[in-house]
Amino acid sequence: MKIRTNLRLSVATTLLLIASQTASAESFRWASNTDPQTMDPHAVNSAPVLSFLNNVYEGLVRRGRDMSIEGSLAESWEPLEGENGWRFNLRRGVTFHDGSAFDAADVKFSYERASSEAADVRSWFAPVAEFRVVDDFTVEFVTTAPNPLFPDSIANFMILDSDWAEANDAALPARDAENHATRNTNGTGPFMVSDRDPGVSTTLTPYDGWWDTVEHNVTEATFTPIGNASTGLAALLSGEIDFIQPIPLQDVGQVEGRDGFQVLEGLETRVIMFGFGHEHDSLLFSSDVDGANPFTDPRVRLAVAHAIDVDTIDRVVMRGKIEPVNQLVPEGISGYSEANAGRPEYNPDRARELLTEAGYPNGFSFGLKCTNDRYINDESLCRAAAGMLAAVGLNAELTTMPVRNYWEQLRADDFDMYLLGWSPGTFDAEHPIRFLLHSQDDEKKLGSWNFGNYSNARVDELLPAIQQEIDPAARQALIDEVVEITQRDVAYVPMYTQPLIWASKDNVDLTQRADNFFLLRWVTVN
């Protein structure tokens, strides 16, 4: 059985909902190719971590099945009167998993923790000038300018119990180390972590004191990371697990042909792209270029774009499941630039001409770093792209590795060119501008995932204007200008939106969201 959704045209069509049915309580076992590397919601800003922890922790707001923003630990929110910012009215009667009461002190603590230099999510709070506690159940975020997107931007800002964190020496997140919050949790969400063996399994049980209406019937949920795709599929088909995300594209037909199983297909809002070491003075992994970095020349970066045949990658590597893109958000996302919808055509001859113009008629060698367990067919993608680049004289020394080692190398600038996937957390084009295109600025908490440090003063100037502009047409014109500039600069080479390919037993009802988050609170085992 196959269930397919088309997620290209609008956020409204980016979900799959299989309606829940009344069923008795059940255990549930699921798997993915990546283990969440930490239980700390402020330590690592990555989808595997945030998706998993959305089952355990909660924020002021959350996203529903259709990706719309709804209340969570805040019952309501409204713009401040007479100044820029937002007031959040907190939910009363909420308790953490250890029974302690939730109030504004926990929001204040979590804001200070999540916006600290030690946090990987601090960019979420770049617009915040001041945080205020009005009373035990009212807080205010004062922003430097009008910021209509702010509530959307903190949908994954999760709240910790201040007393618990401080008592366990976890007042700050440990991004590259460990503390008590790395392996232990104390949230307000629908599930509690009852056992955690990193890289092996994590078990969750329902929190009986959860404030919201229970829609699931799961009595115990066990997550197992399975890095080998064949092993994961075998575990599903043998009945060892009930659900897996993703499955190999080449195995979709095998699952569809089995009684008792279903495939769930769609397109994620994640754009897969290549990035460059824009600020590197020289290549780190070249055997024939010394003391120079050809990738600082936009003609060389454009040559990369012309050399990669996305249609062939779709046909050979991705089995016709992807959608080519030309910017850092897919069509249908707020702010998508229709004025700049064209993308560089596959044209190896033009790629060679550009390399010659840039002074590299014979091409050059360089290092390309990629994951092998983070994105669908990521290693195969990079091998295919490396072969296409070699055809025009760009000879990649390809290094692939598990994602648990990957981000550390990118943060250490240990690359010439790299693979990245990005899903806009606010479902708006402002998001990748803030994280991927603005110059790195630790003080302003901007550009935190701009590993190659692409920098354009005009783009930096336009970001705050985009964040505060309320008129839709004027705002779109500002975004169009950013897209035009960054396409001309070839800041990245965007290729396609990643497919969503999930599989489960056909007695499992669940929701497939466009952000690839999997939430247990919508699971029913029949």
XYZ file of C-alpha atoms in Angstrom:
526
model
C 0.000 0.000 0.000
C 1.394 3.405 -0.916
C 0.194 6.739 0.394
C 1.612 9.688 -1.506
C 1.425 13.436 -0.999
C 2.611 16.262 -3.238
C 4.340 18.836 -1.053
C 5.551 21.232 -3.724
C 2.841 23.806 -4.116
C 1.907 24.952 -0.661
C 2.521 24.383 3.000
C -1.115 23.362 3.264
C -0.362 20.304 1.135
C 2.859 19.406 2.913
C 1.416 16.902 5.320
C 0.029 13.446 5.324
C -2.554 12.680 7.957
C -3.874 9.195 8.429
C -6.924 9.618 10.610
C -6.645 7.989 14.025
C -8.960 5.185 14.954
C -9.982 3.865 18.343
C -7.596 1.145 19.420
C -6.272 -0.509 22.542
C -3.010 0.682 24.079
C 0.117 -0.689 22.433
C 3.894 -0.640 22.474
C 5.547 0.964 19.467
C 9.001 0.462 17.964
C 10.555 2.730 15.369
C 13.876 3.401 13.718
C 15.784 5.990 11.734
C 19.245 6.177 10.285
C 20.490 8.797 12.769
C 20.496 8.767 16.544
C 19.779 12.150 18.167
C 23.241 13.054 19.378
C 22.008 14.751 22.536
C 18.945 15.058 24.739
C 19.710 18.741 25.315
C 17.286 20.860 23.237
C 19.618 23.886 23.169
C 22.886 22.107 22.334
C 22.433 21.089 18.686
C 20.215 22.807 16.126
C 19.550 19.813 13.888
C 16.362 18.082 12.787
C 17.118 14.637 14.289
C 17.596 16.226 17.718
C 14.713 18.697 17.560
C 12.297 16.174 16.067
C 12.977 13.610 18.768
C 12.907 16.087 21.636
C 9.578 17.557 20.528
C 8.143 14.387 22.033
C 9.663 15.222 25.422
C 10.033 18.986 25.731
C 7.657 21.775 24.759
C 7.927 25.418 23.844
C 5.714 28.422 24.102
C 4.231 27.536 20.710
C 4.316 24.461 18.494
C 3.396 23.390 14.973
C 0.267 21.382 14.293
C -0.313 18.652 11.752
C -0.630 21.250 8.984
C 2.519 23.125 10.160
C 0.477 26.046 11.490
C 1.527 27.685 14.761
C -0.609 26.907 17.799
C -0.330 27.419 21.537
C 1.657 25.066 23.729
C 3.097 26.337 27.020
C 1.693 29.712 26.039
C -2.076 29.867 25.743
C -1.994 33.091 23.730
C 0.334 35.837 22.515
C 0.015 39.328 21.105
C 2.248 42.202 19.932
C 3.392 44.601 22.623
C 1.643 47.938 22.745
C 3.830 50.983 22.164
C 7.052 49.050 21.519
C 8.419 46.253 19.373
C 8.013 42.708 20.592
C 5.603 40.064 21.815
C 3.812 39.171 25.034
C 3.165 35.494 25.806
C 0.487 34.451 28.284
C 1.594 31.180 29.858
C -0.502 28.101 30.490
C -1.313 27.466 34.143
C -1.299 24.093 35.860
C 1.514 22.588 33.742
C 4.061 20.357 35.475
C 7.402 18.932 34.449
C 7.947 15.181 34.382
C 9.380 15.262 37.920
C 6.222 16.963 39.168
C 7.605 20.488 39.610
C 5.436 23.377 38.456
C 6.080 25.346 35.273
C 6.084 29.156 35.361
C 7.773 32.240 33.917
C 11.034 31.561 35.780
C 11.536 28.473 33.622
C 10.959 30.485 30.440
C 13.447 33.124 31.587
C 16.044 30.493 32.449
C 15.529 28.651 29.161
C 15.725 31.876 27.141
C 19.020 32.839 28.810
C 20.351 29.321 28.300
C 19.243 29.038 24.660
C 20.574 32.484 23.745
C 23.958 31.988 25.412
C 27.201 31.595 23.471
C 27.232 27.918 24.425
C 23.931 27.265 22.623
C 23.635 26.147 19.017
C 20.163 27.717 18.761
C 21.143 31.244 19.798
C 20.394 32.653 16.343
C 16.687 32.209 17.082
C 17.001 35.119 19.484
C 19.070 37.499 17.355
C 16.150 40.003 17.136
C 15.622 40.071 20.930
C 16.802 43.203 22.756
C 15.300 42.383 26.156
C 13.410 39.620 27.930
C 10.978 40.538 30.698
C 9.031 38.601 33.296
C 5.792 40.484 33.902
C 4.432 38.000 36.440
C 4.519 34.240 37.062
C 2.509 33.552 33.913
C 3.379 36.422 31.579
C 6.616 37.052 29.705
C 7.667 39.561 27.057
C 10.261 39.505 24.306
C 11.253 43.024 23.289
C 12.716 43.040 19.787
C 15.030 45.551 18.162
C 12.433 46.217 15.432
C 8.960 44.999 14.457
C 9.212 41.240 14.015
C 5.984 39.640 12.783
C 7.661 36.234 12.348
C 8.999 35.948 15.887
C 6.373 33.499 17.240
C 6.977 31.221 14.232
C 10.736 31.447 14.716
C 10.634 29.946 18.215
C 8.425 26.924 17.477
C 11.318 24.643 18.505
C 12.443 26.697 21.505
C 11.979 24.156 24.295
C 11.607 24.933 27.986
C 13.689 23.291 30.728
C 12.937 23.236 34.438
C 15.326 25.826 35.855
C 15.667 24.147 39.266
C 16.359 20.735 37.712
C 18.985 22.063 35.315
C 20.797 24.119 37.929
C 20.710 21.339 40.540
C 22.330 18.978 38.008
C 25.043 21.387 36.799
C 23.369 21.825 33.412
C 22.795 25.578 33.526
C 24.425 25.854 30.085
C 24.163 23.497 27.113
C 27.128 21.289 26.288
C 27.410 21.306 22.508
C 30.777 19.596 22.155
C 30.867 17.830 25.521
C 28.436 16.291 27.993
C 26.497 17.271 31.074
C 23.428 15.927 32.872
C 21.048 17.278 30.221
C 22.926 15.463 27.459
C 21.528 12.077 28.490
C 18.702 12.963 30.875
C 15.477 14.885 30.369
C 12.807 16.667 32.371
C 10.270 18.225 30.051
C 6.558 18.947 30.084
C 5.775 17.010 26.899
C 3.606 13.935 26.278
C 6.468 11.457 26.671
C 9.300 10.892 29.147
C 12.671 9.303 28.450
C 12.764 6.201 30.643
C 15.972 4.696 29.261
C 18.736 6.065 27.070
C 21.692 4.159 25.600
C 23.178 6.566 23.009
C 23.623 4.982 19.615
C 21.758 1.840 20.712
C 18.210 2.602 21.849
C 16.044 5.157 23.636
C 12.777 4.264 25.359
C 9.946 6.680 26.053
C 6.810 6.257 28.139
C 3.716 8.483 28.287
C 3.619 11.257 30.864
C 0.367 10.807 32.753
C 0.404 14.416 33.910
C 0.504 15.943 30.432
C -1.753 18.967 30.170
C -3.114 18.332 26.648
C -5.638 15.876 25.200
C -4.092 12.454 24.553
C -4.628 11.288 20.955
C -2.201 8.360 20.888
C -2.498 4.875 22.386
C 1.213 4.165 22.824
C 2.186 2.689 26.195
C 5.899 2.435 25.447
C 7.929 3.648 22.477
C 11.420 2.394 21.684
C 13.642 4.137 19.173
C 16.584 2.337 17.571
C 19.073 4.029 15.231
C 19.876 1.724 12.303
C 22.588 3.153 10.083
C 22.488 0.378 7.498
C 19.501 0.841 5.205
C 19.148 -2.853 4.354
C 19.221 -3.799 8.016
C 16.538 -1.238 8.808
C 14.250 -2.444 6.036
C 14.744 -6.057 7.104
C 13.799 -5.101 10.663
C 10.533 -3.598 9.411
C 9.591 -6.477 7.127
C 10.418 -9.066 9.798
C 8.209 -7.306 12.331
C 10.996 -6.226 14.674
C 9.946 -2.570 14.276
C 6.661 -0.905 13.383
C 7.897 2.176 11.518
C 11.070 3.478 9.875
C 12.150 6.795 8.375
C 13.438 6.853 5.693
C 13.629 3.709 3.589
C 15.915 3.413 0.557
C 14.288 4.732 -2.582
C 15.091 1.529 -4.432
C 13.108 -0.484 -1.874
C 9.801 1.372 -2.161
C 8.383 -1.220 -4.534
C 9.409 -4.064 -2.276
C 7.488 -2.598 0.664
C 4.470 -1.697 -1.477
C 4.307 -5.297 -2.662
C 4.086 -6.747 0.829
C 0.756 -7.283 2.530
C 0.594 -5.591 5.893
C 2.864 -2.639 5.075
C 2.485 0.876 3.713
C 4.768 3.507 2.194
C 4.246 7.200 2.930
C 5.695 9.551 0.304
C 6.033 13.299 0.026
C 8.530 16.103 -0.365
C 10.260 17.656 2.596
C 10.833 21.411 2.674
C 14.569 20.671 3.029
C 16.803 21.952 0.234
C 19.942 19.927 -0.497
C 22.860 22.111 -1.591
C 26.619 22.414 -1.871
C 28.517 25.103 0.017
C 32.029 26.526 -0.305
C 34.823 27.852 1.871
C 34.282 31.459 0.804
C 36.683 32.964 3.330
C 39.438 30.361 3.027
C 42.673 31.867 1.705
C 43.713 28.588 0.128
C 42.375 25.124 -0.592
C 43.008 22.624 2.184
C 42.857 19.438 0.128
C 44.389 20.242 -3.253
C 47.376 18.581 -4.906
C 47.783 21.185 -7.632
C 46.706 24.576 -6.214
C 48.867 26.119 -3.525
C 48.232 29.420 -1.742
C 44.943 30.160 -3.496
C 41.265 29.281 -3.224
C 39.559 29.172 -6.633
C 36.147 28.955 -4.927
C 36.408 32.617 -3.934
C 35.721 33.384 -7.611
C 31.973 33.296 -8.417
C 32.792 32.061 -11.925
C 34.247 28.886 -10.412
C 31.200 28.408 -8.207
C 28.953 28.925 -11.231
C 31.007 26.312 -13.081
C 30.123 23.859 -10.313
C 26.431 24.649 -10.806
C 26.637 24.117 -14.580
C 28.588 20.866 -14.139
C 26.017 19.091 -11.953
C 23.171 17.395 -13.791
C 20.309 17.354 -11.271
C 17.962 15.574 -13.698
C 20.386 12.659 -13.978
C 20.804 12.594 -10.201
C 17.024 12.454 -9.941
C 16.752 9.586 -12.399
C 19.735 7.490 -11.292
C 20.245 8.266 -7.593
C 16.857 9.492 -6.408
C 14.510 7.321 -8.504
C 12.508 10.284 -9.752
C 11.486 11.376 -6.240
C 13.095 14.832 -5.998
C 12.117 18.311 -7.154
C 14.919 20.547 -8.556
C 15.259 23.951 -6.876
C 17.021 27.199 -7.644
C 17.092 28.911 -4.240
C 17.367 28.028 -0.558
C 13.636 27.457 -0.087
C 11.329 25.414 -2.325
C 8.419 26.808 -4.260
C 5.405 27.302 -2.032
C 7.334 28.565 0.979
C 6.590 32.131 2.087
C 9.054 34.491 0.427
C 9.940 32.199 -2.477
C 11.193 34.473 -5.242
C 9.154 33.962 -8.399
C 11.202 36.767 -9.945
C 14.319 34.590 -9.712
C 12.897 31.182 -10.527
C 15.486 30.208 -13.164
C 18.371 27.897 -12.290
C 21.710 27.293 -14.054
C 21.237 24.675 -16.741
C 23.372 21.581 -16.933
C 26.051 22.741 -19.373
C 29.531 21.218 -18.979
C 30.892 23.236 -21.891
C 29.896 26.464 -20.165
C 31.456 25.142 -16.958
C 34.787 24.650 -18.747
C 34.566 28.143 -20.267
C 34.024 29.662 -16.815
C 36.993 27.780 -15.378
C 39.165 29.033 -18.226
C 37.966 32.604 -17.649
C 38.845 32.238 -13.969
C 42.364 31.079 -14.796
C 41.912 27.330 -14.370
C 41.659 25.924 -17.911
C 42.743 22.483 -16.700
C 40.616 22.590 -13.589
C 42.027 21.722 -10.160
C 41.701 19.276 -7.301
C 39.945 20.001 -4.009
C 38.306 18.353 -1.017
C 34.566 17.601 -0.899
C 33.062 16.555 2.421
C 29.680 14.858 2.747
C 27.618 12.884 5.203
C 26.800 9.236 4.631
C 23.871 8.863 7.033
C 22.131 12.234 7.293
C 20.258 12.804 4.013
C 18.623 10.330 1.651
C 21.297 8.695 -0.529
C 23.753 11.404 0.524
C 26.900 9.418 -0.204
C 25.577 8.281 -3.588
C 24.625 11.875 -4.387
C 28.127 13.106 -3.601
C 29.776 10.347 -5.617
C 27.578 11.165 -8.609
C 28.285 14.897 -8.269
C 32.016 14.240 -7.930
C 31.956 12.296 -11.201
C 30.143 15.135 -12.965
C 32.603 17.698 -11.602
C 35.550 15.566 -12.713
C 34.173 15.636 -16.256
C 34.901 19.386 -16.406
C 38.260 19.182 -14.604
C 37.116 19.699 -11.005
C 38.613 16.689 -9.272
C 37.076 16.125 -5.854
C 38.810 14.202 -3.109
C 35.580 12.910 -1.573
C 35.367 12.225 2.148
C 32.124 10.899 3.628
C 31.382 10.381 7.301
C 28.562 9.910 9.828
C 26.755 13.086 10.799
C 27.909 12.750 14.406
C 31.409 13.700 13.193
C 30.389 16.011 10.362
C 29.252 19.234 12.029
C 32.424 19.402 14.107
C 34.536 19.383 10.946
C 32.409 22.037 9.271
C 32.603 24.266 12.348
C 36.374 23.825 12.269
C 36.474 25.019 8.613
C 37.976 21.677 7.630
C 36.633 21.581 4.053
C 36.915 23.126 0.606
C 33.349 22.295 -0.477
C 30.619 20.569 1.513
C 27.113 19.127 1.446
C 24.289 20.705 3.435
C 20.542 20.260 3.754
C 18.364 23.054 5.167
C 14.717 23.186 6.122
C 13.336 26.649 7.008
C 12.150 26.402 10.597
C 9.739 29.310 10.158
C 8.575 28.148 6.699
C 9.707 31.523 5.427
C 12.649 32.621 3.251
C 13.947 34.850 6.056
C 15.126 31.730 7.893
C 17.962 30.637 5.545
C 18.938 34.286 5.010
C 19.484 34.585 8.759
C 21.285 31.272 9.224
C 23.043 30.600 5.900
C 23.515 33.923 4.072
C 24.163 36.588 6.705
C 27.834 37.049 7.585
C 28.915 35.164 10.683
C 28.308 37.438 13.669
C 28.494 35.801 17.085
C 27.562 38.994 18.891
C 24.335 39.343 16.903
C 23.811 35.558 16.814
C 23.644 35.531 13.008
C 25.101 33.278 10.313
C 25.549 30.389 12.737
C 25.277 27.756 9.960
C 27.082 29.813 7.332
C 30.079 27.506 7.551
C 31.986 28.936 4.596
C 31.183 32.490 5.770
C 29.651 33.792 2.582
C 29.441 37.545 3.131
C 27.709 40.332 1.245
C 27.166 43.686 2.931
C 23.919 44.345 1.087
C 22.450 41.000 2.170
C 23.414 41.789 5.765
C 21.731 45.175 5.402
C 18.529 43.695 3.958
C 17.952 41.035 6.629
C 16.658 43.352 9.400
C 14.462 45.130 6.852
C 12.967 41.776 5.820
C 12.405 40.823 9.455
C 10.440 43.955 10.261
C 8.623 44.767 7.000
C 4.883 44.181 7.360
C 3.695 45.064 3.841
C 3.791 41.762 1.862
C 4.723 43.321 -1.501
C 7.488 45.473 -0.034
C 8.828 42.521 1.935
C 8.847 40.286 -1.120
C 10.795 42.920 -3.060
C 13.473 42.854 -0.350
C 13.670 39.062 -0.455
C 13.800 39.131 -4.258
C 16.835 41.390 -4.026
C 18.584 38.987 -1.648
C 17.874 36.050 -3.930
C 19.099 37.974 -6.962
C 22.339 38.910 -5.187
C 23.054 35.443 -3.808
C 22.249 33.739 -7.101
C 24.618 36.130 -8.876
C 27.261 35.424 -6.240
C 26.507 31.675 -6.358
C 26.646 31.672 -2.567
C 25.510 28.033 -2.645
C 24.564 25.552 -5.327
C 21.010 24.464 -4.411
C 19.988 21.232 -6.118
C 16.674 19.766 -4.976
C 14.172 19.277 -2.194
C 14.636 16.026 -0.336
C 11.922 13.376 -0.641
C 10.089 11.992 2.370
C 9.919 8.201 2.158
C 8.579 6.537 5.290
C 7.305 3.000 5.770
C 5.293 1.283 8.474
C 3.048 -1.628 9.229
C -0.404 -0.891 7.892
C -1.943 -1.056 11.381
C -0.088 2.133 12.343
C -1.764 5.527 11.954
C 0.566 8.528 12.041
C 1.194 11.979 10.588
C 3.921 12.807 8.074
C 4.815 16.487 8.329
C 6.738 18.476 5.738
C 9.554 19.229 8.204
C 10.252 15.470 8.592
C 9.476 15.639 12.311
C 7.924 12.463 13.717
C 5.664 12.981 16.739
C 4.456 10.127 18.900
C 1.443 12.064 20.136
C -0.244 11.358 16.787
C 0.501 7.606 16.662
C -2.188 4.963 16.974
C -1.453 1.242 16.719
C -4.599 -0.624 15.667
